[in-house]
Coordinates of C-alpha atoms in Angstrom, one line a residue:
M1 CA -81.0 46.6 -161.1
S2 CA -78.3 48.0 -159.1
S3 CA -76.0 45.9 -157.2
R4 CA -76.0 44.8 -153.5
S5 CA -73.5 45.5 -151.3
P6 CA -70.3 42.7 -150.8
D7 CA -71.4 42.4 -147.3
E8 CA -74.1 40.2 -148.9
F9 CA -72.0 38.3 -150.2
R10 CA -69.4 37.9 -147.5
L11 CA -72.1 37.6 -144.5
G12 CA -68.6 38.1 -142.4
V13 CA -67.1 34.7 -144.1
R14 CA -64.3 34.8 -145.2
P15 CA -64.0 33.4 -148.6
Y16 CA -62.9 30.0 -149.2
D17 CA -59.7 31.0 -151.0
Q18 CA -58.9 33.4 -148.6
G19 CA -57.9 35.6 -150.8
F20 CA -56.6 33.9 -153.4
R21 CA -56.2 35.9 -156.6
G22 CA -54.7 33.6 -159.0
G23 CA -51.3 35.4 -160.0
D24 CA -52.0 39.1 -161.8
E25 CA -55.6 40.6 -160.7
P26 CA -57.4 42.5 -163.1
E27 CA -58.3 46.3 -162.4
D28 CA -60.9 46.6 -164.7
P29 CA -64.7 45.9 -163.6
H30 CA -65.8 44.2 -166.5
E31 CA -62.2 41.9 -166.5
L32 CA -62.9 41.3 -163.0
L33 CA -66.7 40.7 -163.8
H34 CA -65.5 38.2 -166.7
R35 CA -62.9 36.5 -164.1
A36 CA -66.1 35.4 -161.9
R37 CA -68.1 33.8 -164.1
R38 CA -65.4 32.1 -165.3
L39 CA -64.4 30.9 -161.9
T40 CA -68.0 29.9 -161.7
A41 CA -68.2 28.0 -164.6
E42 CA -65.4 26.1 -163.5
G43 CA -66.4 25.5 -160.1
H44 CA -63.7 27.2 -158.7
P45 CA -63.7 27.8 -155.0
G46 CA -62.3 31.3 -155.5
A47 CA -65.4 32.2 -157.3
G48 CA -66.7 33.6 -154.4
G49 CA -64.0 36.4 -153.5
A50 CA -63.7 36.7 -157.2
W51 CA -67.7 38.0 -157.1
E52 CA -67.2 39.8 -153.9
R53 CA -64.2 41.7 -156.0
A54 CA -66.7 42.1 -159.0
A55 CA -69.4 43.8 -157.4
T56 CA -67.2 46.2 -155.4
A57 CA -65.2 47.1 -158.3
L58 CA -68.8 47.8 -160.2
R59 CA -70.5 49.6 -157.6
R60 CA -67.5 52.3 -157.1
A61 CA -68.0 52.4 -160.9
G62 CA -71.4 52.8 -161.3
G63 CA -72.3 50.2 -163.0
A64 CA -74.7 47.0 -162.0
L65 CA -75.1 43.1 -161.6
T66 CA -77.8 41.5 -164.0
P67 CA -79.9 39.2 -162.1
G68 CA -78.2 36.2 -162.8
D69 CA -74.4 36.7 -162.7
H70 CA -76.3 38.5 -158.5
A71 CA -77.7 34.8 -158.4
D72 CA -73.9 32.9 -159.6
A73 CA -72.5 35.7 -156.7
L74 CA -74.7 34.7 -154.2
D75 CA -74.4 30.8 -154.9
A76 CA -70.8 31.0 -154.8
T77 CA -70.9 32.8 -151.8
A78 CA -73.2 30.1 -150.1
L79 CA -70.7 27.4 -150.7
D80 CA -68.0 29.2 -148.7
C81 CA -70.2 29.4 -145.9
R82 CA -68.9 26.9 -143.0
G83 CA -69.0 27.1 -139.2
A84 CA -70.7 29.8 -137.8
A85 CA -71.5 31.0 -141.0
L86 CA -73.0 27.9 -142.1
P87 CA -77.1 28.5 -141.3
A88 CA -76.5 31.4 -143.7
A89 CA -76.5 29.5 -146.7
G90 CA -79.6 28.3 -147.0
P91 CA -81.3 31.9 -147.1
L92 CA -78.5 33.1 -149.8
F93 CA -79.5 30.0 -152.0
F94 CA -82.8 30.7 -152.1
R95 CA -82.5 34.1 -152.6
A96 CA -80.0 33.0 -155.7
A97 CA -82.4 30.6 -156.8
D98 CA -85.2 34.0 -156.9
L99 CA -82.9 35.7 -159.2
H100 CA -81.7 32.7 -161.7
E101 CA -86.4 32.6 -162.0
Q102 CA -85.8 36.5 -162.4
A103 CA -82.6 35.4 -165.3
G104 CA -85.0 32.7 -167.3
R105 CA -82.3 29.9 -166.0
R106 CA -84.8 27.3 -164.3
G107 CA -82.2 24.6 -164.5
K108 CA -80.3 27.1 -161.9
A109 CA -83.1 28.0 -160.3
L110 CA -83.5 24.4 -159.2
V111 CA -79.8 23.5 -158.0
S112 CA -79.9 26.6 -155.9
R113 CA -83.3 25.5 -154.4
A114 CA -82.1 21.8 -153.8
R115 CA -78.4 23.5 -152.5
A116 CA -80.5 25.7 -149.8
L117 CA -82.8 23.0 -148.6
V118 CA -79.6 20.1 -148.1
A119 CA -78.2 23.4 -146.2
G120 CA -80.8 24.1 -144.2
P121 CA -81.1 23.0 -140.4
G122 CA -82.0 19.2 -140.6
P123 CA -84.2 17.0 -137.4
G124 CA -83.6 19.0 -134.3
G125 CA -81.6 22.1 -135.5
G126 CA -78.7 19.9 -136.7
P127 CA -77.4 20.6 -140.1
G128 CA -78.4 18.7 -143.1
P129 CA -81.9 17.8 -144.8
G130 CA -84.2 15.5 -142.6
A131 CA -87.3 13.2 -144.2
T132 CA -89.6 16.8 -145.7
A133 CA -86.2 18.3 -147.2
C134 CA -85.6 14.8 -148.8
A135 CA -89.1 14.5 -149.9
R136 CA -88.9 18.0 -151.2
L137 CA -85.7 17.2 -153.4
A138 CA -87.2 14.0 -154.9
E139 CA -90.1 16.8 -155.9
L140 CA -87.2 19.1 -157.5
R141 CA -85.4 16.1 -159.0
E142 CA -88.6 15.3 -161.1
R143 CA -89.1 19.0 -162.1
A144 CA -85.8 18.6 -163.1
T145 CA -85.6 15.6 -165.1
A146 CA -89.2 17.5 -167.4
L147 CA -87.1 20.8 -167.8
H148 CA -84.2 18.6 -168.9
A149 CA -86.6 16.9 -171.7
A150 CA -88.5 20.1 -172.2
G151 CA -84.5 21.5 -173.1
Q152 CA -84.7 24.1 -170.2
A153 CA -81.9 22.4 -167.9
D154 CA -78.7 21.0 -168.8
T155 CA -77.5 17.6 -168.3
A156 CA -74.8 19.0 -165.5
E157 CA -77.9 20.9 -163.9
T158 CA -80.2 18.1 -164.7
A159 CA -77.9 15.6 -162.7
T160 CA -76.7 18.2 -159.7
V161 CA -80.6 18.0 -158.5
R162 CA -80.2 14.4 -158.7
L163 CA -77.3 13.6 -157.1
L164 CA -78.2 16.1 -154.1
H165 CA -81.3 14.0 -153.7
A166 CA -79.2 10.7 -153.9
R167 CA -76.9 12.0 -151.1
A168 CA -79.6 13.1 -148.6
R169 CA -81.3 9.7 -149.1
A170 CA -77.7 8.4 -148.0
D171 CA -77.1 10.7 -145.5
L172 CA -80.7 9.3 -143.7
L173 CA -79.6 5.5 -144.7
D174 CA -79.2 5.2 -140.8
T175 CA -83.0 6.2 -139.6
A176 CA -84.5 3.8 -142.2
P177 CA -86.5 0.8 -141.0
D178 CA -83.8 -1.3 -143.1
P179 CA -81.3 0.1 -143.5
V180 CA -79.0 -2.2 -145.6
A181 CA -82.1 -2.7 -148.2
E182 CA -82.5 1.3 -148.4
A183 CA -78.2 1.3 -149.1
G184 CA -79.0 -0.8 -152.1
A185 CA -82.4 1.1 -153.3
V186 CA -79.4 4.4 -153.0
R187 CA -76.9 2.7 -155.0
E188 CA -79.3 1.9 -157.7
E189 CA -80.4 5.5 -157.9
L190 CA -77.0 6.7 -158.0
D191 CA -76.4 3.8 -161.1
R192 CA -79.1 4.9 -162.7
L193 CA -77.4 8.7 -162.6
L194 CA -73.9 7.7 -163.7
A195 CA -75.7 6.0 -167.1
F196 CA -77.6 9.4 -167.3
A197 CA -74.7 11.8 -166.9
A198 CA -72.1 9.4 -168.4
P199 CA -72.7 9.8 -172.2
H200 CA -71.8 13.7 -171.9
R201 CA -68.4 13.5 -169.7
A202 CA -66.6 16.1 -172.2
D203 CA -68.0 19.0 -170.3
P204 CA -66.3 19.4 -167.4
A205 CA -69.1 20.0 -165.1
V206 CA -70.9 16.7 -166.1
L207 CA -67.3 15.2 -164.7
G208 CA -67.5 16.7 -161.7
V209 CA -70.9 15.1 -160.8
L210 CA -69.9 12.2 -162.1
A211 CA -67.1 12.2 -159.6
D212 CA -69.3 13.1 -156.5
T213 CA -71.7 10.4 -157.5
L214 CA -69.1 8.2 -157.1
A215 CA -67.6 9.0 -154.0
V216 CA -71.2 8.9 -152.4
L217 CA -71.5 5.0 -154.1
G218 CA -68.1 4.5 -152.7
R219 CA -69.1 6.1 -149.0
I220 CA -72.1 3.7 -149.0
T221 CA -70.5 0.5 -150.2
A222 CA -68.3 1.1 -147.6
P223 CA -69.5 -1.2 -144.5
D224 CA -71.0 -4.1 -146.8
D225 CA -68.3 -4.6 -149.8
P226 CA -64.8 -2.7 -149.1
A227 CA -63.3 -3.7 -152.1
A228 CA -66.0 -2.2 -154.7
A229 CA -65.7 1.0 -152.3
L230 CA -61.9 1.5 -153.0
S231 CA -62.4 1.1 -156.6
R232 CA -65.1 3.7 -156.6
L233 CA -63.5 6.2 -154.4
R234 CA -60.1 6.1 -156.7
A235 CA -62.3 6.4 -159.6
S236 CA -63.7 9.7 -158.1
I237 CA -60.4 11.0 -157.5
D238 CA -59.1 10.7 -160.9
E239 CA -62.6 11.7 -162.2
H240 CA -61.9 15.5 -160.4
R241 CA -58.7 15.1 -161.7
A242 CA -59.3 14.7 -165.5
A243 CA -62.3 17.2 -164.8
G244 CA -59.1 19.7 -164.1
R245 CA -61.1 20.1 -160.6
P246 CA -59.0 18.4 -158.2
W247 CA -60.3 21.1 -154.9
P248 CA -63.2 19.4 -153.8
A249 CA -61.5 15.9 -153.5
T250 CA -60.4 16.2 -150.2
E251 CA -63.2 14.6 -148.8
Q252 CA -62.8 11.5 -151.3
Q253 CA -59.4 11.4 -150.3
L254 CA -60.2 11.5 -146.4
L255 CA -62.6 8.7 -147.3
L256 CA -60.3 6.6 -149.3
S257 CA -57.5 6.6 -146.9
A258 CA -60.0 5.6 -143.9
L259 CA -61.3 2.8 -146.0
L260 CA -57.7 1.4 -146.5
R261 CA -56.8 1.8 -143.3
T262 CA -59.9 -0.5 -142.5
T263 CA -58.4 -3.2 -144.6
G264 CA -54.8 -3.0 -142.9
A265 CA -53.2 -1.3 -146.2
Y266 CA -51.7 1.7 -143.6
E267 CA -48.4 2.2 -145.9
E268 CA -50.9 3.3 -148.9
A269 CA -53.0 5.4 -147.1
A270 CA -50.4 7.1 -145.5
T271 CA -48.8 7.7 -149.3
L272 CA -52.4 9.2 -150.3
L273 CA -52.6 11.3 -147.5
R274 CA -48.7 13.0 -147.7
A275 CA -49.6 13.4 -151.3
A276 CA -52.5 15.1 -150.9
L277 CA -51.1 17.8 -147.7
A278 CA -47.6 18.2 -150.8
S279 CA -49.9 18.8 -153.6
E280 CA -49.3 21.6 -155.8
V281 CA -52.6 21.8 -158.1
P282 CA -52.8 24.8 -160.4
G283 CA -54.8 26.9 -158.9
P284 CA -56.1 27.7 -155.2
P285 CA -54.0 26.5 -151.9
L286 CA -55.4 23.6 -149.9
R287 CA -57.5 25.5 -147.0
A288 CA -56.3 25.1 -143.6
G289 CA -59.6 23.8 -142.6
D290 CA -58.7 20.9 -145.4
R291 CA -55.0 20.6 -144.7
A292 CA -56.2 20.3 -141.0
R293 CA -57.8 17.3 -141.2
L294 CA -55.7 15.6 -143.2
C295 CA -53.2 15.9 -140.8
L296 CA -55.4 14.9 -138.3
A297 CA -55.8 12.0 -140.3
L298 CA -52.4 11.5 -141.2
A299 CA -51.7 11.4 -137.7
R300 CA -54.3 8.4 -137.3
T301 CA -52.9 6.6 -139.9
V302 CA -48.7 6.6 -138.8
A303 CA -50.2 5.6 -135.3
G304 CA -52.2 2.4 -136.3
A305 CA -49.5 1.3 -138.8
G306 CA -46.4 1.8 -136.0
E307 CA -48.6 -0.5 -133.9
P308 CA -46.2 -3.3 -133.7
W309 CA -43.8 -0.5 -132.1
R310 CA -46.0 -0.1 -129.1
T311 CA -45.0 -3.6 -127.5
T312 CA -41.1 -3.0 -129.1
G313 CA -40.2 -0.1 -128.1
G314 CA -39.4 2.1 -130.9
P315 CA -39.6 5.9 -131.1
E316 CA -40.5 6.4 -134.5
V317 CA -44.2 7.0 -134.9
A318 CA -44.6 8.7 -132.1
D319 CA -42.0 11.1 -133.5
E320 CA -44.0 11.7 -136.9
E321 CA -47.6 11.7 -135.0
M322 CA -46.7 14.0 -132.7
P323 CA -45.9 17.0 -135.2
L324 CA -48.7 15.7 -137.1
L325 CA -51.0 16.8 -134.6
A326 CA -49.1 20.0 -133.8
E327 CA -49.7 21.2 -137.2
S328 CA -53.2 20.5 -137.7
V329 CA -54.0 21.8 -134.1
H330 CA -51.9 25.2 -136.3
H331 CA -54.2 24.8 -139.3
S332 CA -57.3 24.4 -137.4
D333 CA -56.4 27.6 -135.4
E334 CA -55.9 29.6 -138.9
A335 CA -58.9 28.3 -140.3
S336 CA -61.4 29.4 -137.1
D337 CA -64.4 27.3 -139.0
D338 CA -64.6 24.0 -137.0
V339 CA -63.9 23.3 -133.9
R340 CA -64.1 19.7 -133.8
V341 CA -60.9 19.5 -135.6
G342 CA -59.0 22.1 -133.1
A343 CA -60.7 20.4 -130.1
L344 CA -60.1 16.7 -131.7
A345 CA -56.2 17.3 -132.2
R346 CA -55.7 19.0 -129.1
L347 CA -57.0 15.7 -126.9
R348 CA -54.5 13.9 -129.3
L349 CA -51.7 15.5 -129.1
G350 CA -52.4 16.2 -125.1
V351 CA -53.3 12.6 -124.7
A352 CA -50.3 12.3 -126.5
Y353 CA -48.0 14.0 -124.2
A354 CA -49.8 12.6 -121.3
E355 CA -48.7 9.2 -122.4
R356 CA -45.1 10.3 -122.3
G357 CA -45.3 11.6 -118.9
R358 CA -45.6 15.5 -120.1
C359 CA -48.7 16.2 -117.9
R360 CA -48.2 19.5 -117.8
E361 CA -47.8 20.5 -121.1
A362 CA -50.8 17.8 -121.8
S363 CA -52.6 19.7 -119.1
T364 CA -53.1 23.0 -120.7
L365 CA -53.9 21.1 -124.4
L366 CA -56.8 19.4 -122.8
E367 CA -57.8 22.3 -121.2
R368 CA -58.2 24.0 -124.6
A369 CA -59.4 21.1 -126.2
L370 CA -61.9 20.9 -123.6
A371 CA -63.2 24.2 -124.5
G372 CA -63.2 23.3 -127.5
F373 CA -65.6 20.5 -127.1
S374 CA -68.1 22.5 -124.7
E375 CA -68.9 24.7 -128.4
E376 CA -69.5 21.8 -129.7
G377 CA -71.9 19.8 -127.4
D378 CA -69.9 16.3 -127.6
T379 CA -70.6 14.2 -124.6
A380 CA -68.0 11.5 -125.1
A381 CA -65.0 14.4 -126.4
R382 CA -65.7 16.0 -122.6
V383 CA -65.3 13.0 -120.8
R384 CA -62.4 11.3 -122.5
A385 CA -60.9 15.1 -122.0
R386 CA -61.7 15.8 -118.5
A387 CA -60.8 12.1 -117.6
W388 CA -57.3 12.6 -119.3
L389 CA -57.3 15.8 -117.1
G390 CA -57.8 14.1 -114.1
D391 CA -55.4 11.3 -114.8
C392 CA -52.4 14.1 -115.1
A393 CA -53.6 16.0 -112.1
L394 CA -53.2 12.7 -110.0
R395 CA -50.1 11.6 -111.7
L396 CA -48.9 15.5 -110.8
G397 CA -50.0 14.9 -106.9
E398 CA -52.7 17.4 -107.3
S399 CA -55.4 14.9 -105.9
G400 CA -58.0 17.6 -105.6
R401 CA -58.3 18.6 -108.8
A402 CA -58.0 15.3 -110.0
S403 CA -61.3 14.1 -108.1
R404 CA -63.1 17.1 -109.5
E405 CA -61.9 16.2 -113.0
Y406 CA -62.9 12.9 -112.6
S407 CA -66.5 13.3 -110.7
L408 CA -67.6 16.0 -113.6
A409 CA -66.8 12.8 -116.3
A410 CA -68.7 10.6 -114.4
V411 CA -71.7 12.3 -114.2
E412 CA -71.8 13.0 -117.6
A413 CA -70.8 9.4 -118.6
L414 CA -74.1 8.6 -116.3
A415 CA -76.5 9.7 -118.7
W416 CA -75.1 6.9 -121.1
D417 CA -77.2 3.8 -121.9
D418 CA -74.2 1.7 -120.6
R419 CA -73.8 2.5 -117.2
R420 CA -70.1 1.2 -116.6
Q421 CA -67.8 4.2 -117.7
G422 CA -69.4 6.1 -115.3
A423 CA -68.8 3.5 -112.8
A424 CA -65.5 3.4 -112.9
L425 CA -64.7 7.0 -113.3
S426 CA -66.7 7.2 -110.1
H427 CA -64.5 4.5 -108.8
R428 CA -61.6 7.0 -110.3
T429 CA -62.7 9.8 -108.5
A430 CA -62.5 8.0 -105.3
D431 CA -59.2 6.9 -105.6
A432 CA -58.0 10.7 -106.4
L433 CA -60.3 11.7 -102.9
G434 CA -58.3 9.0 -101.0
A435 CA -55.1 10.4 -102.4
A436 CA -56.2 13.8 -101.4
G437 CA -56.5 12.4 -97.6
M438 CA -59.9 12.6 -97.4
P439 CA -60.9 9.0 -96.6
E440 CA -64.7 9.7 -95.7
K441 CA -65.7 11.2 -99.3
A442 CA -63.4 8.6 -100.5
A443 CA -65.4 5.9 -98.9
R444 CA -68.7 8.0 -99.6
A445 CA -67.7 7.6 -103.4
Y446 CA -66.1 4.1 -103.7
E447 CA -70.1 3.1 -102.6
R448 CA -71.7 5.4 -105.0
A449 CA -69.4 3.2 -107.6
A450 CA -70.4 -0.1 -106.2
D451 CA -74.1 0.7 -106.2
L452 CA -73.5 1.9 -110.3
W453 CA -72.0 -1.2 -111.0
R454 CA -74.6 -3.5 -109.0
A455 CA -76.9 -1.4 -111.3
A456 CA -75.1 -2.2 -114.4
G457 CA -74.9 -6.0 -113.5
D458 CA -71.4 -6.4 -112.8
H459 CA -70.6 -7.8 -109.2
N460 CA -67.1 -8.8 -109.5
A461 CA -66.6 -4.8 -110.3
A462 CA -68.5 -3.8 -107.3
A463 CA -67.1 -5.7 -104.8
R464 CA -63.5 -4.5 -106.1
S465 CA -64.9 -1.1 -104.9
L466 CA -66.3 -2.2 -101.9
R467 CA -63.1 -3.4 -101.1
A468 CA -61.2 -0.1 -101.9
R469 CA -64.1 1.3 -99.9
S470 CA -63.1 -1.1 -96.8
R471 CA -59.6 0.6 -97.0
Q472 CA -61.1 4.3 -96.7
V473 CA -63.4 3.2 -94.0
R474 CA -61.0 1.8 -91.9
I475 CA -59.3 4.9 -91.9
A476 CA -61.9 7.3 -91.1
W477 CA -63.9 4.6 -88.9
G478 CA -61.7 1.8 -87.5
D479 CA -61.8 -2.0 -88.3
V480 CA -65.1 -2.8 -87.5
A481 CA -66.8 -1.0 -89.9
A482 CA -64.5 -1.9 -92.1
E483 CA -64.8 -5.6 -91.3
V484 CA -68.4 -5.1 -92.4
V485 CA -67.8 -3.1 -96.2
L486 CA -65.8 -6.3 -96.5
A487 CA -67.9 -9.3 -95.9
E488 CA -70.4 -6.8 -98.3
A489 CA -67.4 -7.4 -101.1
A490 CA -67.5 -11.1 -100.1
R491 CA -71.4 -11.4 -101.2
E492 CA -70.8 -8.9 -104.3
A493 CA -67.9 -11.8 -105.1
A494 CA -69.7 -14.2 -104.3
R495 CA -72.9 -13.2 -106.4
G496 CA -70.5 -12.6 -109.1
R497 CA -69.0 -16.0 -109.4
R498 CA -72.5 -17.6 -109.5
E499 CA -73.8 -15.3 -112.1
S500 CA -70.3 -16.6 -114.1
T501 CA -70.8 -19.9 -113.5
G502 CA -74.4 -19.5 -114.4
S503 CA -73.4 -18.1 -118.1
T504 CA -70.6 -20.4 -118.8
G505 CA -71.3 -24.0 -117.5
S506 CA -68.1 -23.4 -115.8
T507 CA -66.9 -23.4 -112.7
G508 CA -63.7 -21.9 -113.5
S509 CA -65.2 -18.8 -115.1
T510 CA -64.0 -15.0 -113.3
G511 CA -66.9 -13.3 -114.0
S512 CA -67.1 -10.3 -115.5
T513 CA -64.1 -10.1 -117.6
G514 CA -65.6 -6.8 -119.6
S515 CA -65.2 -4.6 -116.3
R516 CA -61.8 -6.1 -114.9
T517 CA -59.9 -5.6 -118.4
A518 CA -61.8 -2.8 -119.7
H519 CA -63.4 0.0 -116.7
D520 CA -61.8 -1.7 -113.6
P521 CA -57.8 -2.2 -113.8
P522 CA -56.8 -2.8 -110.0
V523 CA -56.0 0.2 -107.5
G524 CA -52.1 0.8 -108.4
T525 CA -51.8 -0.6 -111.9
A526 CA -49.4 1.8 -113.9
V527 CA -49.1 1.2 -117.7
P528 CA -45.4 2.2 -118.8
V529 CA -45.5 4.4 -121.5
E530 CA -44.7 2.7 -124.9
H531 CA -47.2 0.0 -124.1
A532 CA -50.3 2.5 -123.6
R533 CA -51.3 3.6 -127.1
P534 CA -54.9 2.7 -128.0
T535 CA -55.5 0.8 -131.2
S536 CA -56.6 3.3 -134.3
V537 CA -58.5 1.2 -136.4
A538 CA -62.3 1.8 -136.3
G539 CA -61.9 3.2 -132.7
E540 CA -61.3 0.1 -131.0
T541 CA -58.9 -0.4 -128.1
R542 CA -56.7 -3.2 -126.4
R543 CA -55.5 -3.2 -122.7
P544 CA -51.8 -4.3 -122.9
A545 CA -49.7 -5.9 -120.9
H546 CA -48.3 -3.7 -117.5
E547 CA -46.9 -3.5 -114.7
V548 CA -48.3 -3.4 -111.2
H549 CA -46.4 -1.8 -108.4
S550 CA -47.2 -3.5 -105.3
G551 CA -47.6 -2.1 -101.7
D552 CA -43.8 -2.6 -100.9
G553 CA -42.3 -1.5 -103.9
T554 CA -42.0 -4.3 -106.2
V555 CA -43.1 -4.1 -109.9
V556 CA -44.6 -7.6 -110.9
A557 CA -46.2 -7.9 -114.4
C558 CA -49.9 -8.7 -115.0
D559 CA -51.3 -9.4 -118.4
G560 CA -54.4 -7.3 -118.0
A561 CA -56.3 -11.2 -117.3
P562 CA -58.9 -11.7 -114.5
T563 CA -57.8 -13.1 -111.8
D564 CA -60.2 -14.9 -109.7
V565 CA -62.5 -13.0 -107.4
A566 CA -61.8 -15.2 -104.6
A567 CA -57.8 -14.6 -105.0
Q568 CA -58.3 -11.1 -105.3
A569 CA -60.3 -11.3 -101.9
E570 CA -57.3 -12.8 -100.2
S571 CA -55.1 -10.0 -101.9
E572 CA -57.4 -7.4 -100.6
S573 CA -57.0 -8.6 -97.0
G574 CA -53.2 -8.9 -96.9
T575 CA -52.7 -12.6 -97.9
G576 CA -52.3 -13.0 -101.7
S577 CA -49.7 -11.7 -103.9
G578 CA -48.9 -11.1 -107.3
C579 CA -51.3 -8.9 -109.7
E580 CA -53.3 -7.6 -106.8
A581 CA -50.9 -6.6 -104.7
G582 CA -51.3 -3.0 -106.1
S583 CA -54.9 -3.0 -104.7
E584 CA -53.0 -1.9 -101.1
T585 CA -52.6 1.4 -102.2
D586 CA -55.5 4.1 -102.7
S587 CA -54.3 5.6 -105.5
G588 CA -53.4 4.0 -108.9
V589 CA -50.6 6.6 -110.0
D590 CA -47.1 7.1 -108.9
Q591 CA -47.5 10.5 -107.3
G592 CA -44.3 11.9 -108.8
S593 CA -43.5 12.8 -112.0
G594 CA -46.1 10.7 -114.3
A595 CA -43.6 8.0 -114.7
G596 CA -46.2 5.7 -113.6
G597 CA -48.2 5.6 -116.9
P598 CA -51.7 6.4 -117.3
W599 CA -54.6 4.8 -115.9
P600 CA -55.7 1.6 -118.4
G601 CA -59.2 2.3 -118.2
L602 CA -58.6 5.8 -120.4
R603 CA -58.7 3.6 -123.6
E604 CA -61.9 2.2 -123.1
L605 CA -63.8 5.6 -123.1
P606 CA -65.9 6.4 -125.8
E607 CA -63.8 7.9 -128.9
P608 CA -65.3 11.7 -129.8
F609 CA -68.6 12.1 -132.0
G610 CA -69.2 8.4 -131.2
S611 CA -70.6 5.9 -133.6
R612 CA -74.3 6.5 -135.0
G613 CA -74.9 4.2 -137.5
R614 CA -73.5 2.1 -140.1
Y615 CA -73.3 4.6 -143.0
Q616 CA -72.4 7.6 -141.3
V617 CA -68.7 9.4 -142.0
N618 CA -66.7 10.6 -138.8
V619 CA -63.9 14.0 -139.4
Y620 CA -61.2 10.9 -139.7
G621 CA -63.2 9.9 -142.9
E622 CA -64.3 6.5 -141.5
V623 CA -67.4 5.2 -142.8
G624 CA -69.4 3.3 -139.8
G625 CA -67.0 5.0 -137.6
T626 CA -66.8 7.0 -134.4
G627 CA -68.3 10.7 -135.6
Q628 CA -70.9 12.6 -137.0
R629 CA -71.3 12.6 -140.6
A630 CA -68.6 14.6 -142.8
A631 CA -71.0 15.4 -145.7
T632 CA -74.0 17.8 -143.7
A633 CA -71.3 18.4 -140.3
A634 CA -70.9 22.0 -139.4
G635 CA -67.5 23.4 -141.0
T636 CA -67.5 21.5 -144.4
R637 CA -68.5 22.9 -147.7
V638 CA -71.6 21.8 -148.7
Q639 CA -71.1 18.8 -150.2
G640 CA -72.5 17.8 -154.0
C641 CA -72.5 21.6 -154.7
E642 CA -68.9 21.9 -156.4

């Protein structure tokens, strides 16, 4: 059989090792072939590139690849598909399976077919197997078990098929009628796999499957038993090292570090990630995409570890976090195979700049992040980027641009089940229009915001939007019209007080604290940069103490606690004081250099790639966190196939 063109192996995708040759590269085609076979047997990430070079040399020498070698080459190349090339992996695996069958390798053929199902499109065209593919994987698992009993499939091959089926079940846990019960069933399946493979751990290939099995166990155990998950993940990393195959461990390192963060062990998590970044294990260098993710996770870790500095003013954490984010951006550009990582790193770096008043630099980063998120199609990411862009523009005095960004963010946020974010952004759009000197448009925007707050059931927030509207109405149409709006605001505030009293049984209640503290701070609020950082654990945020710039230029402290609605109404009429004094201004920002600080409502926007389930993993490696499944998301290596 004549060898195929190397283009069949490459498919426009750079090898995983990006040209790694591991020292002196032989020139003889048969030596190159021997090297490719050895790297494949070791599960080495450089195998794809080695097969490409061997196939080229053989063709030039008039040689040919055997069906078995050709199948191994296609397998190795498919494992390297990521990013835009990920859809090519499935067809390559299926072609490899056919060639394995021709070569009489029935066990390897089943592995390739299982990998093809894992790499194929899932429900709705997304990555990862759906329920149908999972059922087909179950059939392959039974066939592999039968072949193993007949001596036609070895332990590593059989264990790999079983692992891929269990991993597919794990990826579908959150779609099960009872996810917790299904997680228990998957753990039992994985325990049986460990018992099956453990007696053969002397085989490095089997040991690698054992390591991956422990990692899946750790992932699905994390939401229910963090201590057991930590033990499993640590054991997984140790097993990879014992097998002499440390290169697949990046996913496990991210999972372990994320779990350590959730348990408060930030220092240990940071040490683990720094060691991973500094590792100089024999073999291929750390892939640029993996390095980008590790840097991003380390930045998140040091930010979480430095939470006390946010109220004490120390700069040390920022000095470490920002270079890590910049490095993540650099490596993600080099990898160019996962737009999520680069866009997310740019977003976080842009936010860090914005919080420090460097709004011009922040805007450049946020615009590039927005382009990346547009490609990825994540609404929460686009809303967050646009909201920060609007905040930067407003603090730079570009009120018209700010209103456009806020408006676009509000339109997307209104598609969410929780309409309060869209209402808050609509209110912010009106703030910007007022600052731009367009009172008629601002008044209409405040009216829309008030309607949205009513629809969300938050009458106190609706009252605040109406009071803000009254100021713009006064400018555009006079005092009489403004008094009508103020009367409507008073009625909304009364509704809010009645609902609050009914829900708490106390006349001292202040109404909807969620909108007051999280969504709609008083216009004129300004947050010092050192207090304006989000809490990093599990995507949660809290609103810190802040300063309010009142209408006469004085600065008063406000702890963010909700105030009595009646007191707010008095303040809006010019008779009050304190935290609500800032509401006399039309815009909630300092129009100068940005020293006033960002709008606190930005902290409450959903994280990019928002949480979709208890057992899913995000780009940081957080289980049950705020992102898409790391195991099947575009840009990651096909999991369980090492």
